[in-house]
Amino acid sequence: MLPVAYKCYDAGDNVTRRFYGEVDLNNNGVYRISDSRNMFVVIGCNTLSYTQNGNSGGSNTHYSGLFYTGCVSYCNDSRSAQDGRCAGVGCCHVDISPGLTDNVVSFGPWTRGFQVDFSPCDYSFLVDKNEYEFRSADLKMDLNRTMPV
C-alpha cells in the first residue's frame, strides 16, 4: 500500500495541508513498481499533478528526475465528475514509466476559485489498474487513504 499525495486549499486559495507522497523503495533501485500493472491517477478540479522518479546525477538537464508523467483534471461544477469516468473531468490517469523505484509528486500552481467548495484538495497516487475506479465522492477523499500497487 502506498500513500495518497494531496494538497488542500481554503476559500482564499491558501494551501492548508500538503503531503507529496514521497516513497523511496530502496536506494539501489532493485525494487520497482510495475508499469504494466499500475497507473498514476490525479483527482481534483483545476488540478495538474505529475510524478517524477530518479535523479539526473548532476547532468546539465533542466529536470532533476529521469522520468516524469502526469495529467490534468478539471470540473465545471460539482456535477461534472461522474462515477466510473476518469478521462479529465475530476479524474485523469496515465501509464507510469518503466523502472519506477520511488515516487515524488508535484502539483501545478493553478488557482482553485469556486471549486474549493466541492473539491478542496488535489490528490494523486500510484495504484494497481484493477484496484481503483473513480467515484465523484473521491473529490473529498480521506487524507489518510492508501492505495494498493
PDB file of C-alpha atoms in Angstrom:
ATOM      1  CA  MET A   1       0.000   0.000   0.000  1.00  0.00           C
ATOM      2  CA  LEU A   2       1.267   3.452  -0.914  1.00  0.00           C
ATOM      3  CA  PRO A   3       0.064   6.797   0.459  1.00  0.00           C
ATOM      4  CA  VAL A   4      -2.070   9.265  -1.474  1.00  0.00           C
ATOM      5  CA  ALA A   5      -0.384  12.630  -2.065  1.00  0.00           C
ATOM      6  CA  TYR A   6      -2.528  15.712  -1.519  1.00  0.00           C
ATOM      7  CA  LYS A   7      -2.556  19.491  -1.451  1.00  0.00           C
ATOM      8  CA  CYS A   8      -5.560  21.204   0.188  1.00  0.00           C
ATOM      9  CA  TYR A   9      -6.808  24.786  -0.029  1.00  0.00           C
ATOM     10  CA  ASP A  10      -9.128  27.184   1.769  1.00  0.00           C
ATOM     11  CA  ALA A  11     -11.591  29.583   0.114  1.00  0.00           C
ATOM     12  CA  GLY A  12      -8.843  32.223  -0.171  1.00  0.00           C
ATOM     13  CA  ASP A  13      -6.723  29.838  -2.298  1.00  0.00           C
ATOM     14  CA  ASN A  14      -4.206  29.380   0.532  1.00  0.00           C
ATOM     15  CA  VAL A  15      -2.623  25.958   0.986  1.00  0.00           C
ATOM     16  CA  THR A  16      -3.846  24.493   4.281  1.00  0.00           C
ATOM     17  CA  ARG A  17      -2.298  20.999   4.176  1.00  0.00           C
ATOM     18  CA  ARG A  18       0.067  19.125   1.896  1.00  0.00           C
ATOM     19  CA  PHE A  19       1.805  15.789   1.574  1.00  0.00           C
ATOM     20  CA  TYR A  20       3.775  14.840  -1.524  1.00  0.00           C
ATOM     21  CA  GLY A  21       3.569  11.067  -1.128  1.00  0.00           C
ATOM     22  CA  GLU A  22       7.310  10.509  -1.073  1.00  0.00           C
ATOM     23  CA  VAL A  23       8.185   6.841  -1.426  1.00  0.00           C
ATOM     24  CA  ASP A  24      11.722   5.515  -1.775  1.00  0.00           C
ATOM     25  CA  LEU A  25      11.553   1.756  -2.183  1.00  0.00           C
ATOM     26  CA  ASN A  26      15.320   1.426  -1.954  1.00  0.00           C
ATOM     27  CA  ASN A  27      18.471   3.317  -2.810  1.00  0.00           C
ATOM     28  CA  ASN A  28      19.800   0.640  -5.174  1.00  0.00           C
ATOM     29  CA  GLY A  29      16.771   0.594  -7.467  1.00  0.00           C
ATOM     30  CA  VAL A  30      16.302  -3.163  -7.075  1.00  0.00           C
ATOM     31  CA  TYR A  31      12.574  -2.989  -6.319  1.00  0.00           C
ATOM     32  CA  ARG A  32      10.347  -1.452  -8.948  1.00  0.00           C
ATOM     33  CA  ILE A  33       6.691  -0.538  -9.276  1.00  0.00           C
ATOM     34  CA  SER A  34       5.229  -2.486 -12.198  1.00  0.00           C
ATOM     35  CA  ASP A  35       4.475  -0.226 -15.169  1.00  0.00           C
ATOM     36  CA  SER A  36       2.207  -2.888 -16.701  1.00  0.00           C
ATOM     37  CA  ARG A  37       0.035  -3.334 -13.588  1.00  0.00           C
ATOM     38  CA  ASN A  38      -0.071   0.191 -12.147  1.00  0.00           C
ATOM     39  CA  MET A  39      -1.084   3.698 -13.186  1.00  0.00           C
ATOM     40  CA  PHE A  40      -0.760   7.261 -11.904  1.00  0.00           C
ATOM     41  CA  VAL A  41      -4.098   8.881 -11.010  1.00  0.00           C
ATOM     42  CA  VAL A  42      -4.863  12.574 -10.442  1.00  0.00           C
ATOM     43  CA  ILE A  43      -8.107  13.660  -8.766  1.00  0.00           C
ATOM     44  CA  GLY A  44      -9.408  17.187  -8.332  1.00  0.00           C
ATOM     45  CA  CYS A  45     -10.854  20.192 -10.083  1.00  0.00           C
ATOM     46  CA  ASN A  46      -8.402  22.513 -11.794  1.00  0.00           C
ATOM     47  CA  THR A  47      -5.628  20.061 -10.925  1.00  0.00           C
ATOM     48  CA  LEU A  48      -2.273  19.422 -12.566  1.00  0.00           C
ATOM     49  CA  SER A  49      -0.083  16.787 -10.975  1.00  0.00           C
ATOM     50  CA  TYR A  50       2.900  14.736 -12.045  1.00  0.00           C
ATOM     51  CA  THR A  51       5.249  12.192 -10.553  1.00  0.00           C
ATOM     52  CA  GLN A  52       8.966  12.013 -11.049  1.00  0.00           C
ATOM     53  CA  ASN A  53      11.441   9.242 -10.445  1.00  0.00           C
ATOM     54  CA  GLY A  54      15.184   9.143 -10.163  1.00  0.00           C
ATOM     55  CA  ASN A  55      17.867  11.783 -10.319  1.00  0.00           C
ATOM     56  CA  SER A  56      19.819  13.099 -13.275  1.00  0.00           C
ATOM     57  CA  GLY A  57      23.034  12.789 -11.265  1.00  0.00           C
ATOM     58  CA  GLY A  58      24.049  16.398 -11.807  1.00  0.00           C
ATOM     59  CA  SER A  59      23.844  16.316 -15.586  1.00  0.00           C
ATOM     60  CA  ASN A  60      23.194  19.534 -17.445  1.00  0.00           C
ATOM     61  CA  THR A  61      19.483  18.871 -17.860  1.00  0.00           C
ATOM     62  CA  HIS A  62      16.823  21.255 -16.586  1.00  0.00           C
ATOM     63  CA  TYR A  63      14.967  18.426 -14.840  1.00  0.00           C
ATOM     64  CA  SER A  64      16.145  16.660 -11.696  1.00  0.00           C
ATOM     65  CA  GLY A  65      14.220  13.439 -12.362  1.00  0.00           C
ATOM     66  CA  LEU A  66      14.802  10.823 -15.014  1.00  0.00           C
ATOM     67  CA  PHE A  67      11.115  10.013 -15.542  1.00  0.00           C
ATOM     68  CA  TYR A  68       8.137  12.368 -15.468  1.00  0.00           C
ATOM     69  CA  THR A  69       4.488  11.614 -16.110  1.00  0.00           C
ATOM     70  CA  GLY A  70       1.236  13.292 -15.129  1.00  0.00           C
ATOM     71  CA  CYS A  71      -2.090  14.703 -16.252  1.00  0.00           C
ATOM     72  CA  VAL A  72      -4.683  17.443 -15.747  1.00  0.00           C
ATOM     73  CA  SER A  73      -8.251  17.213 -14.461  1.00  0.00           C
ATOM     74  CA  TYR A  74     -10.893  19.922 -14.413  1.00  0.00           C
ATOM     75  CA  CYS A  75     -14.502  20.358 -13.267  1.00  0.00           C
ATOM     76  CA  ASN A  76     -17.001  22.977 -14.406  1.00  0.00           C
ATOM     77  CA  ASP A  77     -19.199  22.416 -11.359  1.00  0.00           C
ATOM     78  CA  SER A  78     -19.968  19.914  -8.603  1.00  0.00           C
ATOM     79  CA  ARG A  79     -21.962  17.706 -11.013  1.00  0.00           C
ATOM     80  CA  SER A  80     -19.315  17.452 -13.768  1.00  0.00           C
ATOM     81  CA  ALA A  81     -17.362  14.496 -12.398  1.00  0.00           C
ATOM     82  CA  GLN A  82     -19.073  11.154 -13.000  1.00  0.00           C
ATOM     83  CA  ASP A  83     -18.633   7.877 -11.158  1.00  0.00           C
ATOM     84  CA  GLY A  84     -16.612   5.383 -13.173  1.00  0.00           C
ATOM     85  CA  ARG A  85     -15.192   8.021 -15.571  1.00  0.00           C
ATOM     86  CA  CYS A  86     -11.545   9.065 -15.300  1.00  0.00           C
ATOM     87  CA  ALA A  87     -10.873  10.961 -18.509  1.00  0.00           C
ATOM     88  CA  GLY A  88     -10.028  14.515 -17.406  1.00  0.00           C
ATOM     89  CA  VAL A  89     -13.194  15.668 -15.637  1.00  0.00           C
ATOM     90  CA  GLY A  90     -12.488  15.348 -11.906  1.00  0.00           C
ATOM     91  CA  CYS A  91     -10.059  12.495 -12.578  1.00  0.00           C
ATOM     92  CA  CYS A  92      -7.357  11.565 -15.058  1.00  0.00           C
ATOM     93  CA  HIS A  93      -4.854   8.734 -15.266  1.00  0.00           C
ATOM     94  CA  VAL A  94      -1.712   7.838 -17.204  1.00  0.00           C
ATOM     95  CA  ASP A  95       0.633   4.899 -17.503  1.00  0.00           C
ATOM     96  CA  ILE A  96       3.841   5.078 -15.491  1.00  0.00           C
ATOM     97  CA  SER A  97       7.391   4.870 -16.773  1.00  0.00           C
ATOM     98  CA  PRO A  98       9.216   1.536 -16.681  1.00  0.00           C
ATOM     99  CA  GLY A  99      11.795   1.293 -13.917  1.00  0.00           C
ATOM    100  CA  LEU A 100       9.926   3.377 -11.341  1.00  0.00           C
ATOM    101  CA  THR A 101      11.689   2.839  -7.997  1.00  0.00           C
ATOM    102  CA  ASP A 102      10.480   5.815  -5.990  1.00  0.00           C
ATOM    103  CA  ASN A 103       7.771   8.426  -6.157  1.00  0.00           C
ATOM    104  CA  VAL A 104       7.701  12.176  -5.612  1.00  0.00           C
ATOM    105  CA  VAL A 105       4.534  14.035  -6.574  1.00  0.00           C
ATOM    106  CA  SER A 106       4.229  17.684  -7.570  1.00  0.00           C
ATOM    107  CA  PHE A 107       1.100  19.766  -8.053  1.00  0.00           C
ATOM    108  CA  GLY A 108       0.733  22.632 -10.515  1.00  0.00           C
ATOM    109  CA  PRO A 109       0.136  26.183  -9.259  1.00  0.00           C
ATOM    110  CA  TRP A 110      -3.413  26.643 -10.542  1.00  0.00           C
ATOM    111  CA  THR A 111      -5.890  28.728  -8.605  1.00  0.00           C
ATOM    112  CA  ARG A 112      -8.856  26.972  -7.035  1.00  0.00           C
ATOM    113  CA  GLY A 113     -11.664  29.528  -7.065  1.00  0.00           C
ATOM    114  CA  PHE A 114     -15.206  28.249  -6.600  1.00  0.00           C
ATOM    115  CA  GLN A 115     -14.122  24.589  -6.877  1.00  0.00           C
ATOM    116  CA  VAL A 116     -12.858  24.544  -3.286  1.00  0.00           C
ATOM    117  CA  ASP A 117     -16.434  24.001  -2.065  1.00  0.00           C
ATOM    118  CA  PHE A 118     -16.740  20.585  -3.724  1.00  0.00           C
ATOM    119  CA  SER A 119     -13.068  19.779  -4.370  1.00  0.00           C
ATOM    120  CA  PRO A 120     -10.964  21.244  -1.530  1.00  0.00           C
ATOM    121  CA  CYS A 121      -7.874  19.134  -2.262  1.00  0.00           C
ATOM    122  CA  ASP A 122      -5.815  17.875  -5.178  1.00  0.00           C
ATOM    123  CA  TYR A 123      -4.884  14.184  -4.921  1.00  0.00           C
ATOM    124  CA  SER A 124      -2.549  11.908  -6.838  1.00  0.00           C
ATOM    125  CA  PHE A 125      -1.341   8.373  -6.348  1.00  0.00           C
ATOM    126  CA  LEU A 126       0.069   5.226  -7.872  1.00  0.00           C
ATOM    127  CA  VAL A 127      -2.398   2.338  -7.875  1.00  0.00           C
ATOM    128  CA  ASP A 128      -2.970  -1.108  -9.348  1.00  0.00           C
ATOM    129  CA  LYS A 129      -5.060  -0.664 -12.516  1.00  0.00           C
ATOM    130  CA  ASN A 130      -7.558  -3.277 -11.312  1.00  0.00           C
ATOM    131  CA  GLU A 131      -7.947  -1.830  -7.813  1.00  0.00           C
ATOM    132  CA  TYR A 132      -9.274   1.670  -8.384  1.00  0.00           C
ATOM    133  CA  GLU A 133     -12.386   3.103 -10.007  1.00  0.00           C
ATOM    134  CA  PHE A 134     -13.127   6.814  -9.680  1.00  0.00           C
ATOM    135  CA  ARG A 135     -16.098   7.951  -7.613  1.00  0.00           C
ATOM    136  CA  SER A 136     -17.135  11.611  -7.509  1.00  0.00           C
ATOM    137  CA  ALA A 137     -17.071  11.314  -3.694  1.00  0.00           C
ATOM    138  CA  ASP A 138     -13.271  10.952  -4.073  1.00  0.00           C
ATOM    139  CA  LEU A 139     -13.130  14.720  -4.687  1.00  0.00           C
ATOM    140  CA  LYS A 140     -13.271  14.852  -0.862  1.00  0.00           C
ATOM    141  CA  MET A 141     -11.057  11.831  -0.198  1.00  0.00           C
ATOM    142  CA  ASP A 142      -9.825  10.792   3.258  1.00  0.00           C
ATOM    143  CA  LEU A 143      -6.305  12.238   3.604  1.00  0.00           C
ATOM    144  CA  ASN A 144      -5.051   9.044   5.267  1.00  0.00           C
ATOM    145  CA  ARG A 145      -6.114   6.794   2.400  1.00  0.00           C
ATOM    146  CA  THR A 146      -3.598   4.401   0.871  1.00  0.00           C
ATOM    147  CA  MET A 147      -3.684   2.573  -2.461  1.00  0.00           C
ATOM    148  CA  PRO A 148      -2.586  -0.937  -3.460  1.00  0.00           C
ATOM    149  CA  VAL A 149       0.199  -1.380  -6.025  1.00  0.00           C
TER     150      VAL A 149
END
